[in-house]
mmCIF file of C-alpha atoms and ligand atoms in Angstrom:
data_model
loop_
_atom_site.group_PDB
_atom_site.id
_atom_site.type_symbol
_atom_site.label_atom_id
_atom_site.label_comp_id
_atom_site.label_asym_id
_atom_site.label_seq_id
_atom_site.Cartn_x
_atom_site.Cartn_y
_atom_site.Cartn_z
ATOM 1 C CA MET A 1 11.501 -6.569 25.796
ATOM 2 C CA ILE A 2 10.255 -3.899 28.558
ATOM 3 C CA TRP A 3 13.116 -5.369 30.726
ATOM 4 C CA LYS A 4 15.643 -4.901 28.213
ATOM 5 C CA LEU A 5 14.502 -1.444 27.463
ATOM 6 C CA ARG A 6 15.311 -0.681 31.054
ATOM 7 C CA MET A 7 18.789 -1.352 30.537
ATOM 8 C CA SER A 8 19.954 0.692 27.860
ATOM 9 C CA ASN A 9 23.023 -0.877 27.073
ATOM 10 C CA ASP A 10 21.228 -4.100 26.492
ATOM 11 C CA ILE A 11 18.990 -2.728 23.956
ATOM 12 C CA ASN A 12 21.559 -1.382 21.703
ATOM 13 C CA THR A 13 23.335 -4.824 21.376
ATOM 14 C CA HIS A 14 19.859 -6.503 20.754
ATOM 15 C CA LEU A 15 18.833 -3.932 17.990
ATOM 16 C CA LYS A 16 22.400 -4.300 16.239
ATOM 17 C CA LYS A 17 21.919 -7.975 16.013
ATOM 18 C CA LEU A 18 18.528 -7.389 14.051
ATOM 19 C CA GLN A 19 18.175 -5.441 10.848
ATOM 20 C CA PHE A 20 19.030 -1.812 11.965
ATOM 21 C CA ARG A 21 16.516 0.614 10.309
ATOM 22 C CA THR A 22 16.864 4.375 10.459
ATOM 23 C CA ARG A 23 14.144 7.032 9.772
ATOM 24 C CA ILE A 24 15.465 9.717 7.509
ATOM 25 C CA ALA A 25 14.206 13.247 8.065
ATOM 26 C CA ILE A 26 13.473 14.693 4.675
ATOM 27 C CA GLN A 27 13.304 18.568 3.902
ATOM 28 C CA SER A 28 10.841 18.574 1.335
ATOM 29 C CA ASN A 29 9.126 16.016 -1.290
ATOM 30 C CA LYS A 30 7.898 18.025 -4.038
ATOM 31 C CA ASN A 31 7.143 17.635 -7.908
ATOM 32 C CA GLY A 32 9.082 14.075 -8.050
ATOM 33 C CA LEU A 33 12.216 15.404 -6.166
ATOM 34 C CA ILE A 34 12.918 14.707 -2.613
ATOM 35 C CA LYS A 35 15.380 16.912 -0.528
ATOM 36 C CA ILE A 36 17.654 15.342 2.189
ATOM 37 C CA ASN A 37 20.559 17.271 3.907
ATOM 38 C CA ASN A 38 20.341 19.927 1.291
ATOM 39 C CA THR A 39 20.630 17.337 -1.527
ATOM 40 C CA LYS A 40 18.019 16.686 -4.037
ATOM 41 C CA TYR A 41 17.269 13.298 -5.560
ATOM 42 C CA ILE A 42 14.663 12.070 -8.029
ATOM 43 C CA ASN A 43 12.359 10.230 -5.975
ATOM 44 C CA PHE A 44 11.606 6.621 -7.304
ATOM 45 C CA SER A 45 10.382 5.621 -3.741
ATOM 46 C CA SER A 46 7.164 7.714 -3.584
ATOM 47 C CA ASN A 47 3.481 6.257 -3.339
ATOM 48 C CA ASP A 48 2.343 9.481 -4.817
ATOM 49 C CA TYR A 49 1.501 7.882 -8.000
ATOM 50 C CA LEU A 50 -0.220 10.969 -9.836
ATOM 51 C CA GLY A 51 1.696 13.703 -7.986
ATOM 52 C CA LEU A 52 -1.423 14.987 -6.249
ATOM 53 C CA SER A 53 0.268 15.232 -2.798
ATOM 54 C CA ASN A 54 1.466 18.841 -4.032
ATOM 55 C CA ASP A 55 -1.678 19.691 -6.369
ATOM 56 C CA GLU A 56 -2.358 23.401 -5.770
ATOM 57 C CA ARG A 57 -6.075 22.799 -5.832
ATOM 58 C CA ILE A 58 -6.033 20.020 -3.218
ATOM 59 C CA ILE A 59 -3.679 22.251 -0.910
ATOM 60 C CA ARG A 60 -6.339 25.075 -1.308
ATOM 61 C CA ALA A 61 -9.034 22.553 -0.424
ATOM 62 C CA TRP A 62 -7.237 21.772 2.846
ATOM 63 C CA LYS A 63 -6.609 25.573 3.642
ATOM 64 C CA GLN A 64 -10.273 26.236 2.864
ATOM 65 C CA GLY A 65 -11.408 23.200 5.063
ATOM 66 C CA ALA A 66 -9.536 24.209 7.866
ATOM 67 C CA ASP A 67 -10.904 27.814 7.826
ATOM 68 C CA GLN A 68 -14.389 26.516 7.638
ATOM 69 C CA TYR A 69 -14.562 23.524 9.982
ATOM 70 C CA GLY A 70 -11.182 24.151 12.216
ATOM 71 C CA ILE A 71 -8.448 21.526 12.382
ATOM 72 C CA GLY A 72 -9.555 19.051 15.115
ATOM 73 C CA SER A 73 -12.571 16.919 14.772
ATOM 74 C CA CYS A 74 -12.739 17.105 18.821
ATOM 75 C CA GLY A 75 -14.353 13.692 19.309
ATOM 76 C CA SER A 76 -15.183 10.179 18.105
ATOM 77 C CA SER A 77 -17.797 9.506 15.305
ATOM 78 C CA PHE A 78 -20.378 8.669 18.017
ATOM 79 C CA ILE A 79 -19.902 11.767 20.062
ATOM 80 C CA THR A 80 -19.276 14.890 17.976
ATOM 81 C CA GLY A 81 -16.625 13.940 15.559
ATOM 82 C CA TYR A 82 -18.729 12.923 12.502
ATOM 83 C CA SER A 83 -20.031 15.927 10.486
ATOM 84 C CA LYS A 84 -21.852 16.512 7.398
ATOM 85 C CA ILE A 85 -18.736 16.517 5.424
ATOM 86 C CA HIS A 86 -17.689 13.140 6.482
ATOM 87 C CA GLN A 87 -21.359 11.911 5.732
ATOM 88 C CA SER A 88 -21.416 13.348 2.052
ATOM 89 C CA LEU A 89 -17.657 11.928 1.611
ATOM 90 C CA GLU A 90 -18.874 8.609 2.394
ATOM 91 C CA GLU A 91 -21.918 8.931 0.271
ATOM 92 C CA GLU A 92 -19.821 9.784 -2.616
ATOM 93 C CA LEU A 93 -17.414 7.134 -2.353
ATOM 94 C CA ALA A 94 -20.103 4.514 -2.083
ATOM 95 C CA GLU A 95 -21.621 5.674 -5.085
ATOM 96 C CA TRP A 96 -18.313 5.823 -6.865
ATOM 97 C CA MET A 97 -17.534 2.544 -6.097
ATOM 98 C CA GLY A 98 -20.751 0.923 -6.459
ATOM 99 C CA TYR A 99 -21.349 -0.111 -2.620
ATOM 100 C CA HIS A 100 -24.005 0.507 -0.291
ATOM 101 C CA LYS A 101 -21.829 2.027 2.314
ATOM 102 C CA ALA A 102 -18.418 3.628 2.734
ATOM 103 C CA ILE A 103 -16.966 3.843 6.249
ATOM 104 C CA LEU A 104 -14.016 6.438 6.796
ATOM 105 C CA PHE A 105 -10.964 5.533 8.953
ATOM 106 C CA ILE A 106 -7.914 7.597 9.924
ATOM 107 C CA SER A 107 -5.510 5.176 7.889
ATOM 108 C CA GLY A 108 -5.638 2.100 5.837
ATOM 109 C CA PHE A 109 -3.664 0.212 8.552
ATOM 110 C CA THR A 110 -6.583 0.975 11.057
ATOM 111 C CA ALA A 111 -9.394 0.196 8.414
ATOM 112 C CA ASN A 112 -7.777 -3.356 7.625
ATOM 113 C CA GLU A 113 -7.318 -3.774 11.465
ATOM 114 C CA SER A 114 -10.765 -2.629 12.463
ATOM 115 C CA VAL A 115 -12.580 -4.860 9.772
ATOM 116 C CA ILE A 116 -10.534 -8.160 10.781
ATOM 117 C CA MET A 117 -10.970 -7.549 14.723
ATOM 118 C CA THR A 118 -14.566 -6.889 14.320
ATOM 119 C CA LEU A 119 -15.715 -9.593 12.204
ATOM 120 C CA ILE A 120 -13.527 -12.563 13.180
ATOM 121 C CA LYS A 121 -14.566 -14.667 16.045
ATOM 122 C CA LYS A 122 -13.451 -17.765 17.735
ATOM 123 C CA ARG A 123 -13.767 -20.664 15.351
ATOM 124 C CA ASP A 124 -13.716 -18.464 12.310
ATOM 125 C CA GLN A 125 -10.945 -18.805 9.813
ATOM 126 C CA ILE A 126 -8.879 -16.507 7.485
ATOM 127 C CA PHE A 127 -7.166 -17.300 4.259
ATOM 128 C CA ALA A 128 -4.807 -14.622 3.379
ATOM 129 C CA ASP A 129 -2.243 -14.492 0.430
ATOM 130 C CA ARG A 130 1.144 -14.745 2.170
ATOM 131 C CA PHE A 131 2.359 -11.680 0.698
ATOM 132 C CA SER A 132 -0.384 -9.752 2.166
ATOM 133 C CA HIS A 133 0.307 -6.396 3.666
ATOM 134 C CA ALA A 134 1.256 -6.336 7.356
ATOM 135 C CA SER A 135 -1.996 -4.393 8.215
ATOM 136 C CA LEU A 136 -4.131 -7.602 7.002
ATOM 137 C CA LEU A 137 -1.768 -10.223 8.433
ATOM 138 C CA ILE A 138 -1.019 -8.906 11.924
ATOM 139 C CA PRO A 139 -4.680 -8.668 12.876
ATOM 140 C CA ALA A 140 -5.600 -11.926 11.419
ATOM 141 C CA HIS A 141 -2.655 -13.431 13.329
ATOM 142 C CA ASN A 142 -3.849 -11.972 16.566
ATOM 143 C CA SER A 143 -7.578 -12.640 15.865
ATOM 144 C CA PRO A 144 -9.252 -15.390 17.857
ATOM 145 C CA GLY A 145 -9.765 -17.084 14.457
ATOM 146 C CA LYS A 146 -7.326 -19.382 12.718
ATOM 147 C CA LEU A 147 -4.954 -17.855 10.065
ATOM 148 C CA TYR A 148 -3.925 -19.811 6.969
ATOM 149 C CA ARG A 149 -1.626 -18.179 4.514
ATOM 150 C CA PHE A 150 -1.957 -19.521 0.902
ATOM 151 C CA ALA A 151 0.860 -19.432 -1.674
ATOM 152 C CA HIS A 152 1.024 -15.877 -3.348
ATOM 153 C CA ASN A 153 -1.646 -15.559 -6.042
ATOM 154 C CA GLU A 154 -2.169 -19.295 -6.013
ATOM 155 C CA ILE A 155 -5.707 -20.079 -6.151
ATOM 156 C CA ASN A 156 -5.124 -23.915 -5.840
ATOM 157 C CA SER A 157 -3.196 -23.283 -2.593
ATOM 158 C CA LEU A 158 -6.350 -21.358 -1.400
ATOM 159 C CA LYS A 159 -8.487 -24.188 -2.342
ATOM 160 C CA ARG A 160 -6.463 -27.039 -0.753
ATOM 161 C CA GLN A 161 -6.287 -25.184 2.439
ATOM 162 C CA TYR A 162 -9.600 -24.470 2.454
ATOM 163 C CA TYR A 163 -10.636 -27.924 2.018
ATOM 164 C CA SER A 164 -8.589 -29.181 4.779
ATOM 165 C CA SER A 165 -10.047 -26.738 7.140
ATOM 166 C CA ASN A 166 -13.096 -26.979 9.352
ATOM 167 C CA GLY A 167 -13.769 -23.289 10.501
ATOM 168 C CA ARG A 168 -17.279 -21.867 10.926
ATOM 169 C CA GLY A 169 -17.256 -18.592 8.949
ATOM 170 C CA THR A 170 -14.455 -17.738 6.367
ATOM 171 C CA LEU A 171 -12.553 -14.529 5.319
ATOM 172 C CA ILE A 172 -10.181 -14.417 2.514
ATOM 173 C CA LEU A 173 -7.697 -11.466 2.176
ATOM 174 C CA THR A 174 -5.809 -10.325 -0.765
ATOM 175 C CA GLU A 175 -4.476 -7.315 -2.284
ATOM 176 C CA GLY A 176 -5.483 -5.662 -5.600
ATOM 177 C CA VAL A 177 -1.788 -4.604 -6.358
ATOM 178 C CA PHE A 178 0.959 -6.149 -4.130
ATOM 179 C CA SER A 179 2.725 -3.526 -2.427
ATOM 180 C CA MET A 180 6.328 -4.988 -2.515
ATOM 181 C CA ASP A 181 5.834 -7.091 -5.824
ATOM 182 C CA GLY A 182 3.660 -4.784 -7.904
ATOM 183 C CA ASP A 183 1.767 -7.882 -9.489
ATOM 184 C CA TYR A 184 -1.895 -8.157 -9.594
ATOM 185 C CA SER A 185 -4.106 -10.600 -7.618
ATOM 186 C CA PRO A 186 -6.412 -12.784 -9.798
ATOM 187 C CA LEU A 187 -9.271 -11.510 -8.175
ATOM 188 C CA LEU A 188 -12.169 -13.209 -10.355
ATOM 189 C CA PRO A 189 -11.237 -16.902 -9.428
ATOM 190 C CA ILE A 190 -10.726 -15.836 -5.725
ATOM 191 C CA LEU A 191 -14.217 -14.225 -5.766
ATOM 192 C CA ASN A 192 -15.803 -17.101 -7.471
ATOM 193 C CA PHE A 193 -14.341 -19.429 -4.940
ATOM 194 C CA SER A 194 -14.988 -17.316 -2.227
ATOM 195 C CA LYS A 195 -18.946 -17.173 -3.332
ATOM 196 C CA LYS A 196 -19.059 -20.840 -3.786
ATOM 197 C CA VAL A 197 -17.798 -21.736 -0.354
ATOM 198 C CA LYS A 198 -19.998 -18.625 1.319
ATOM 199 C CA SER A 199 -16.922 -16.774 2.377
ATOM 200 C CA LEU A 200 -16.401 -13.197 2.738
ATOM 201 C CA LEU A 201 -13.623 -11.559 0.434
ATOM 202 C CA LEU A 202 -11.889 -8.363 1.624
ATOM 203 C CA VAL A 203 -9.771 -6.842 -1.268
ATOM 204 C CA ASP A 204 -6.957 -4.277 0.006
ATOM 205 C CA ASP A 205 -6.520 -1.788 -2.882
ATOM 206 C CA ALA A 206 -4.226 0.685 -1.359
ATOM 207 C CA HIS A 207 -2.122 0.636 -4.661
ATOM 208 C CA GLY A 208 -4.805 0.115 -7.289
ATOM 209 C CA ILE A 209 -7.305 2.854 -6.123
ATOM 210 C CA GLY A 210 -6.740 6.255 -8.253
ATOM 211 C CA VAL A 211 -4.643 4.351 -10.630
ATOM 212 C CA LEU A 212 -6.394 1.646 -12.254
ATOM 213 C CA GLY A 213 -9.694 1.363 -13.772
ATOM 214 C CA GLY A 214 -12.255 3.842 -15.102
ATOM 215 C CA GLN A 215 -12.129 7.078 -13.170
ATOM 216 C CA GLY A 216 -9.521 5.483 -11.110
ATOM 217 C CA ARG A 217 -11.880 3.036 -9.327
ATOM 218 C CA GLY A 218 -9.273 0.579 -8.839
ATOM 219 C CA SER A 219 -8.393 -3.214 -9.243
ATOM 220 C CA CYS A 220 -11.643 -4.547 -8.774
ATOM 221 C CA MET A 221 -13.280 -2.230 -11.278
ATOM 222 C CA ASN A 222 -10.444 -2.980 -13.478
ATOM 223 C CA GLN A 223 -10.916 -6.750 -13.304
ATOM 224 C CA GLY A 224 -14.753 -6.572 -13.335
ATOM 225 C CA VAL A 225 -15.124 -8.156 -9.790
ATOM 226 C CA LYS A 226 -16.997 -6.985 -6.709
ATOM 227 C CA PRO A 227 -15.751 -8.394 -3.409
ATOM 228 C CA ASP A 228 -17.653 -8.183 -0.380
ATOM 229 C CA ILE A 229 -15.308 -5.518 1.010
ATOM 230 C CA ILE A 230 -12.829 -3.320 -0.441
ATOM 231 C CA THR A 231 -10.404 -1.184 1.387
ATOM 232 C CA ILE A 232 -9.083 1.995 -0.193
ATOM 233 C CA THR A 233 -6.538 4.496 0.834
ATOM 234 C CA PHE A 234 -5.980 8.022 0.369
ATOM 235 C CA SER A 235 -2.559 8.014 1.375
ATOM 236 C CA LYS A 236 -1.135 7.071 -2.113
ATOM 237 C CA ALA A 237 -2.695 8.014 -5.362
ATOM 238 C CA PHE A 238 -5.050 10.526 -3.490
ATOM 239 C CA GLY A 239 -1.957 12.293 -2.092
ATOM 240 C CA VAL A 240 -3.465 12.886 1.220
ATOM 241 C CA SER A 241 -4.110 10.506 4.094
ATOM 242 C CA GLY A 242 -6.983 8.465 5.532
ATOM 243 C CA ALA A 243 -8.786 5.389 4.381
ATOM 244 C CA ALA A 244 -12.329 3.951 3.533
ATOM 245 C CA VAL A 245 -13.877 0.389 3.764
ATOM 246 C CA LEU A 246 -16.450 -0.254 1.176
ATOM 247 C CA CYS A 247 -19.429 -3.001 1.695
ATOM 248 C CA ASN A 248 -22.925 -3.600 2.141
ATOM 249 C CA ASN A 249 -25.462 -2.269 4.651
ATOM 250 C CA ASP A 250 -25.336 -5.224 6.912
ATOM 251 C CA ILE A 251 -21.484 -5.626 7.171
ATOM 252 C CA ALA A 252 -21.229 -1.632 7.562
ATOM 253 C CA GLU A 253 -23.749 -1.738 10.287
ATOM 254 C CA TYR A 254 -22.108 -4.432 12.202
ATOM 255 C CA ILE A 255 -18.652 -2.666 11.879
ATOM 256 C CA ILE A 256 -20.060 0.849 12.784
ATOM 257 C CA GLN A 257 -21.751 -0.975 15.911
ATOM 258 C CA PHE A 258 -18.661 -2.981 17.117
ATOM 259 C CA SER A 259 -15.583 -1.642 15.766
ATOM 260 C CA LYS A 260 -13.404 -0.443 18.556
ATOM 261 C CA HIS A 261 -11.403 1.641 16.122
ATOM 262 C CA ILE A 262 -14.416 3.993 15.309
ATOM 263 C CA MET A 263 -15.828 4.040 19.042
ATOM 264 C CA PHE A 264 -12.701 4.844 20.857
ATOM 265 C CA SER A 265 -10.664 6.921 18.464
ATOM 266 C CA THR A 266 -11.252 10.558 17.418
ATOM 267 C CA ALA A 267 -12.675 10.973 13.781
ATOM 268 C CA MET A 268 -10.734 12.274 10.983
ATOM 269 C CA PRO A 269 -10.922 16.020 11.026
ATOM 270 C CA ALA A 270 -13.482 17.472 8.744
ATOM 271 C CA ALA A 271 -11.086 19.658 6.876
ATOM 272 C CA GLN A 272 -9.320 16.330 5.877
ATOM 273 C CA ALA A 273 -12.465 14.952 4.864
ATOM 274 C CA TYR A 274 -12.996 17.815 2.926
ATOM 275 C CA THR A 275 -9.603 17.580 1.093
ATOM 276 C CA ILE A 276 -10.143 14.146 0.318
ATOM 277 C CA GLN A 277 -13.583 15.004 -1.296
ATOM 278 C CA GLN A 278 -11.774 17.492 -3.555
ATOM 279 C CA ALA A 279 -8.982 14.982 -4.198
ATOM 280 C CA LEU A 280 -11.840 12.671 -5.244
ATOM 281 C CA LYS A 281 -13.037 15.009 -7.729
ATOM 282 C CA TYR A 282 -9.648 15.270 -9.395
ATOM 283 C CA ILE A 283 -9.115 11.404 -9.137
ATOM 284 C CA LYS A 284 -12.092 11.009 -11.203
ATOM 285 C CA GLN A 285 -11.118 13.443 -13.948
ATOM 286 C CA SER A 286 -7.439 12.299 -14.020
ATOM 287 C CA ASP A 287 -7.279 9.963 -16.997
ATOM 288 C CA ASP A 288 -4.492 12.006 -18.328
ATOM 289 C CA LEU A 289 -2.233 11.601 -15.293
ATOM 290 C CA ARG A 290 -3.402 7.877 -15.471
ATOM 291 C CA SER A 291 -1.867 7.354 -18.932
ATOM 292 C CA LYS A 292 0.940 9.624 -18.402
ATOM 293 C CA LEU A 293 1.845 6.999 -15.334
ATOM 294 C CA ASN A 294 1.045 4.205 -17.684
ATOM 295 C CA ASN A 295 3.273 5.288 -20.383
ATOM 296 C CA ASN A 296 6.094 5.658 -17.833
ATOM 297 C CA ILE A 297 5.688 2.336 -16.865
ATOM 298 C CA LYS A 298 5.604 0.988 -20.778
ATOM 299 C CA TYR A 299 8.840 3.060 -21.199
ATOM 300 C CA PHE A 300 10.539 1.611 -18.027
ATOM 301 C CA LEU A 301 9.598 -1.967 -19.077
ATOM 302 C CA LYS A 302 10.958 -1.307 -22.626
ATOM 303 C CA LYS A 303 14.190 0.121 -21.458
ATOM 304 C CA SER A 304 14.721 -2.308 -18.693
ATOM 305 C CA ARG A 305 14.515 -5.278 -21.155
ATOM 306 C CA ASN A 306 18.481 -5.422 -21.303
ATOM 307 C CA LEU A 307 19.282 -4.826 -17.754
ATOM 308 C CA PRO A 308 21.216 -7.835 -16.325
ATOM 309 C CA LEU A 309 18.883 -7.579 -13.396
ATOM 310 C CA LYS A 310 16.009 -9.613 -12.351
ATOM 311 C CA LEU A 311 12.550 -7.773 -12.646
ATOM 312 C CA ASN A 312 9.296 -9.214 -11.309
ATOM 313 C CA ASN A 313 7.043 -9.477 -14.253
ATOM 314 C CA SER A 314 4.960 -6.381 -12.608
ATOM 315 C CA LEU A 315 2.925 -4.214 -14.967
ATOM 316 C CA SER A 316 2.045 -1.808 -12.188
ATOM 317 C CA ALA A 317 3.869 1.376 -10.985
ATOM 318 C CA ILE A 318 5.667 -0.809 -8.471
ATOM 319 C CA GLN A 319 8.646 -2.331 -10.297
ATOM 320 C CA PRO A 320 10.920 -4.331 -7.840
ATOM 321 C CA ILE A 321 14.149 -5.217 -8.921
ATOM 322 C CA ILE A 322 15.194 -8.681 -6.871
ATOM 323 C CA ILE A 323 18.832 -8.538 -5.832
ATOM 324 C CA GLY A 324 18.683 -11.276 -3.460
ATOM 325 C CA ASP A 325 21.471 -10.379 -1.047
ATOM 326 C CA ASN A 326 20.810 -7.998 1.717
ATOM 327 C CA GLU A 327 24.043 -6.334 1.725
ATOM 328 C CA GLN A 328 24.257 -5.866 -1.985
ATOM 329 C CA ALA A 329 20.776 -4.438 -2.321
ATOM 330 C CA THR A 330 21.796 -2.149 0.419
ATOM 331 C CA GLN A 331 24.988 -1.011 -1.073
ATOM 332 C CA LEU A 332 23.264 -0.682 -4.599
ATOM 333 C CA SER A 333 20.756 1.697 -2.970
ATOM 334 C CA SER A 334 23.294 3.795 -1.270
ATOM 335 C CA GLN A 335 25.392 4.016 -4.639
ATOM 336 C CA LEU A 336 22.213 5.173 -6.423
ATOM 337 C CA LYS A 337 21.549 7.762 -3.752
ATOM 338 C CA LEU A 338 25.066 9.107 -4.651
ATOM 339 C CA SER A 339 23.738 9.479 -8.162
ATOM 340 C CA GLY A 340 20.954 11.559 -7.161
ATOM 341 C CA LEU A 341 18.358 8.685 -7.239
ATOM 342 C CA TRP A 342 16.155 7.905 -4.365
ATOM 343 C CA ILE A 343 15.204 4.169 -4.197
ATOM 344 C CA ASN A 344 15.024 2.221 -1.019
ATOM 345 C CA ALA A 345 16.245 -1.351 -0.593
ATOM 346 C CA ILE A 346 13.587 -3.789 0.811
ATOM 347 C CA ARG A 347 14.814 -6.524 3.065
ATOM 348 C CA PRO A 348 13.480 -9.165 4.791
ATOM 349 C CA PRO A 349 11.419 -9.559 6.879
ATOM 350 C CA THR A 350 9.442 -7.256 4.756
ATOM 351 C CA VAL A 351 10.106 -9.509 1.968
ATOM 352 C CA PRO A 352 10.782 -13.226 1.944
ATOM 353 C CA ILE A 353 14.371 -14.204 2.819
ATOM 354 C CA HIS A 354 17.233 -14.048 0.029
ATOM 355 C CA GLN A 355 14.718 -11.691 -1.888
ATOM 356 C CA ALA A 356 16.275 -8.201 -0.883
ATOM 357 C CA ARG A 357 15.137 -5.929 -3.748
ATOM 358 C CA LEU A 358 15.196 -2.282 -4.920
ATOM 359 C CA ARG A 359 11.658 -1.154 -4.994
ATOM 360 C CA ILE A 360 11.178 1.362 -7.683
ATOM 361 C CA THR A 361 7.964 3.254 -7.754
ATOM 362 C CA LEU A 362 6.952 5.223 -10.774
ATOM 363 C CA ASN A 363 4.606 8.202 -11.123
ATOM 364 C CA SER A 364 2.950 10.400 -13.568
ATOM 365 C CA ILE A 365 5.649 13.194 -12.784
ATOM 366 C CA HIS A 366 8.743 11.266 -13.971
ATOM 367 C CA THR A 367 9.921 11.998 -17.537
ATOM 368 C CA GLU A 368 11.466 9.901 -20.065
ATOM 369 C CA ASN A 369 14.865 11.427 -19.235
ATOM 370 C CA ASP A 370 14.504 10.468 -15.631
ATOM 371 C CA ILE A 371 13.858 7.003 -16.336
ATOM 372 C CA ASP A 372 16.770 6.776 -18.976
ATOM 373 C CA TYR A 373 19.131 8.135 -16.157
ATOM 374 C CA LEU A 374 17.765 5.540 -13.799
ATOM 375 C CA ILE A 375 18.498 2.647 -16.097
ATOM 376 C CA GLU A 376 21.792 3.868 -17.129
ATOM 377 C CA LYS A 377 22.845 4.179 -13.216
ATOM 378 C CA LEU A 378 21.475 0.898 -12.442
ATOM 379 C CA TYR A 379 23.497 -0.571 -15.346
ATOM 380 C CA GLU A 380 26.574 0.796 -14.313
ATOM 381 C CA LEU A 381 26.505 0.424 -10.705
ATOM 382 C CA TYR A 382 25.421 -3.122 -10.738
ATOM 383 C CA ASN A 383 27.939 -3.883 -13.260
ATOM 384 C CA LYS A 384 30.514 -2.355 -11.180
ATOM 385 C CA GLN A 385 29.430 -3.988 -8.065
ATOM 386 C CA GLU A 386 29.482 -7.557 -9.745
ATOM 387 C CA LYS A 387 33.177 -6.959 -11.090
ATOM 388 C CA ASN A 388 34.155 -6.199 -7.513
ATOM 389 C CA ARG A 389 32.224 -9.244 -6.260
ATOM 390 C CA VAL A 390 34.346 -11.508 -8.925
ATOM 391 C CA CYS A 391 37.382 -9.937 -7.862
ATOM 392 C CA ILE A 392 36.992 -10.618 -4.060
HETATM 393 C C1 PLP B 401 0.064 1.415 2.502
HETATM 394 C C2 PLP B 401 -0.736 0.419 2.684
HETATM 395 C C3 PLP B 401 -1.601 0.169 3.645
HETATM 396 C C4 PLP B 401 -1.833 1.211 4.869
HETATM 397 O O1 PLP B 401 -2.440 2.391 4.525
HETATM 398 P P1 PLP B 401 -2.121 3.553 5.330
HETATM 399 O O2 PLP B 401 -3.117 4.665 4.980
HETATM 400 O O3 PLP B 401 -0.920 4.041 5.035
HETATM 401 O O4 PLP B 401 -2.060 3.248 6.751
HETATM 402 C C5 PLP B 401 -2.550 -0.975 3.735
HETATM 403 N N1 PLP B 401 -2.415 -1.822 2.769
HETATM 404 C C6 PLP B 401 -1.430 -1.768 1.632
HETATM 405 C C7 PLP B 401 -1.503 -2.806 0.922
HETATM 406 C C8 PLP B 401 -0.453 -0.615 1.811
HETATM 407 O O5 PLP B 401 0.216 -0.574 0.765
#
């Protein structure tokens, strides 16, 4: 690849053969609307489930935090980067989630990578739901252990793979709410199996935290299970950025001692930790926003029942519509944009081949009018597209 990058003509030809993706520079993303090239769209692609990324109280916290603690943490946690604010946020998170320890990370991707890279040694084995997020699958694949990917949400597939393996230690990976499918993992049977075979279970709850369960404590609380390790992110419902890993004292101490991501990376700014602490306060109190989101999900499901399109049986805020064909999904997404609706098309390899989709994400800011408009446009554009396809 480096060789190709040095021959600039080659790289363009090489990239064009792949699925070319572009980053779009947005002007603003506020109150459910996203502004791009001076045009506003209703944002149906945001992970800001409760609209907290523009919450005045949390913005104020960020400013106050910056005034009080400065903006950079100026060192890793072992040098001078770890402050009283980090410590109190970790304690509060651990108590909220019912774990001995919470360890802060700069992002969810880093948190997952750190845990997997630190815990997995040669002759260990990892069983991951095959639809798991890249931040789980990539470090698992690159680890010295052996990775098995079991069929999505199929406990029997997990069991079969486990009983035909012979590794020393076992780690099972899954998500609370699957990011591209929106469905929930059957956490209770997975946890029971994990206990039975003395495995560790890590649940990545990036999309469940803040949204599901009492006080927004997420998928595990919602399903009444306590896995060995939970990863939560502050980049979605919390509306900020950063992540934490929740676990018992032994696992936490091991991670703190041996994680290269903690040792050799600058800690989260204290002002950010302070902001997350304030966001946590509002997350705990936000049953009203969670019920608004739930009402929107119910409303969307009711209204979309008659669509000629395939929904994914998801009950969460993530509502993918499976289109199948890459080109058709991309075209539909572009046409929806012309109608003022921002919905990204998700194509392979992010999702399995022939399963390109429109990934609709609902939030608490959407109104019933927004949803009506979305359904109407989906119906209209899809029918028009189908008619054209038949003509060709
Ligand atoms: C978004 C996401 C992550 C990564 O979190 P960041 O804080 O954005 O790095 C990890 N896991 C899942 C399932 C996600 O959806």
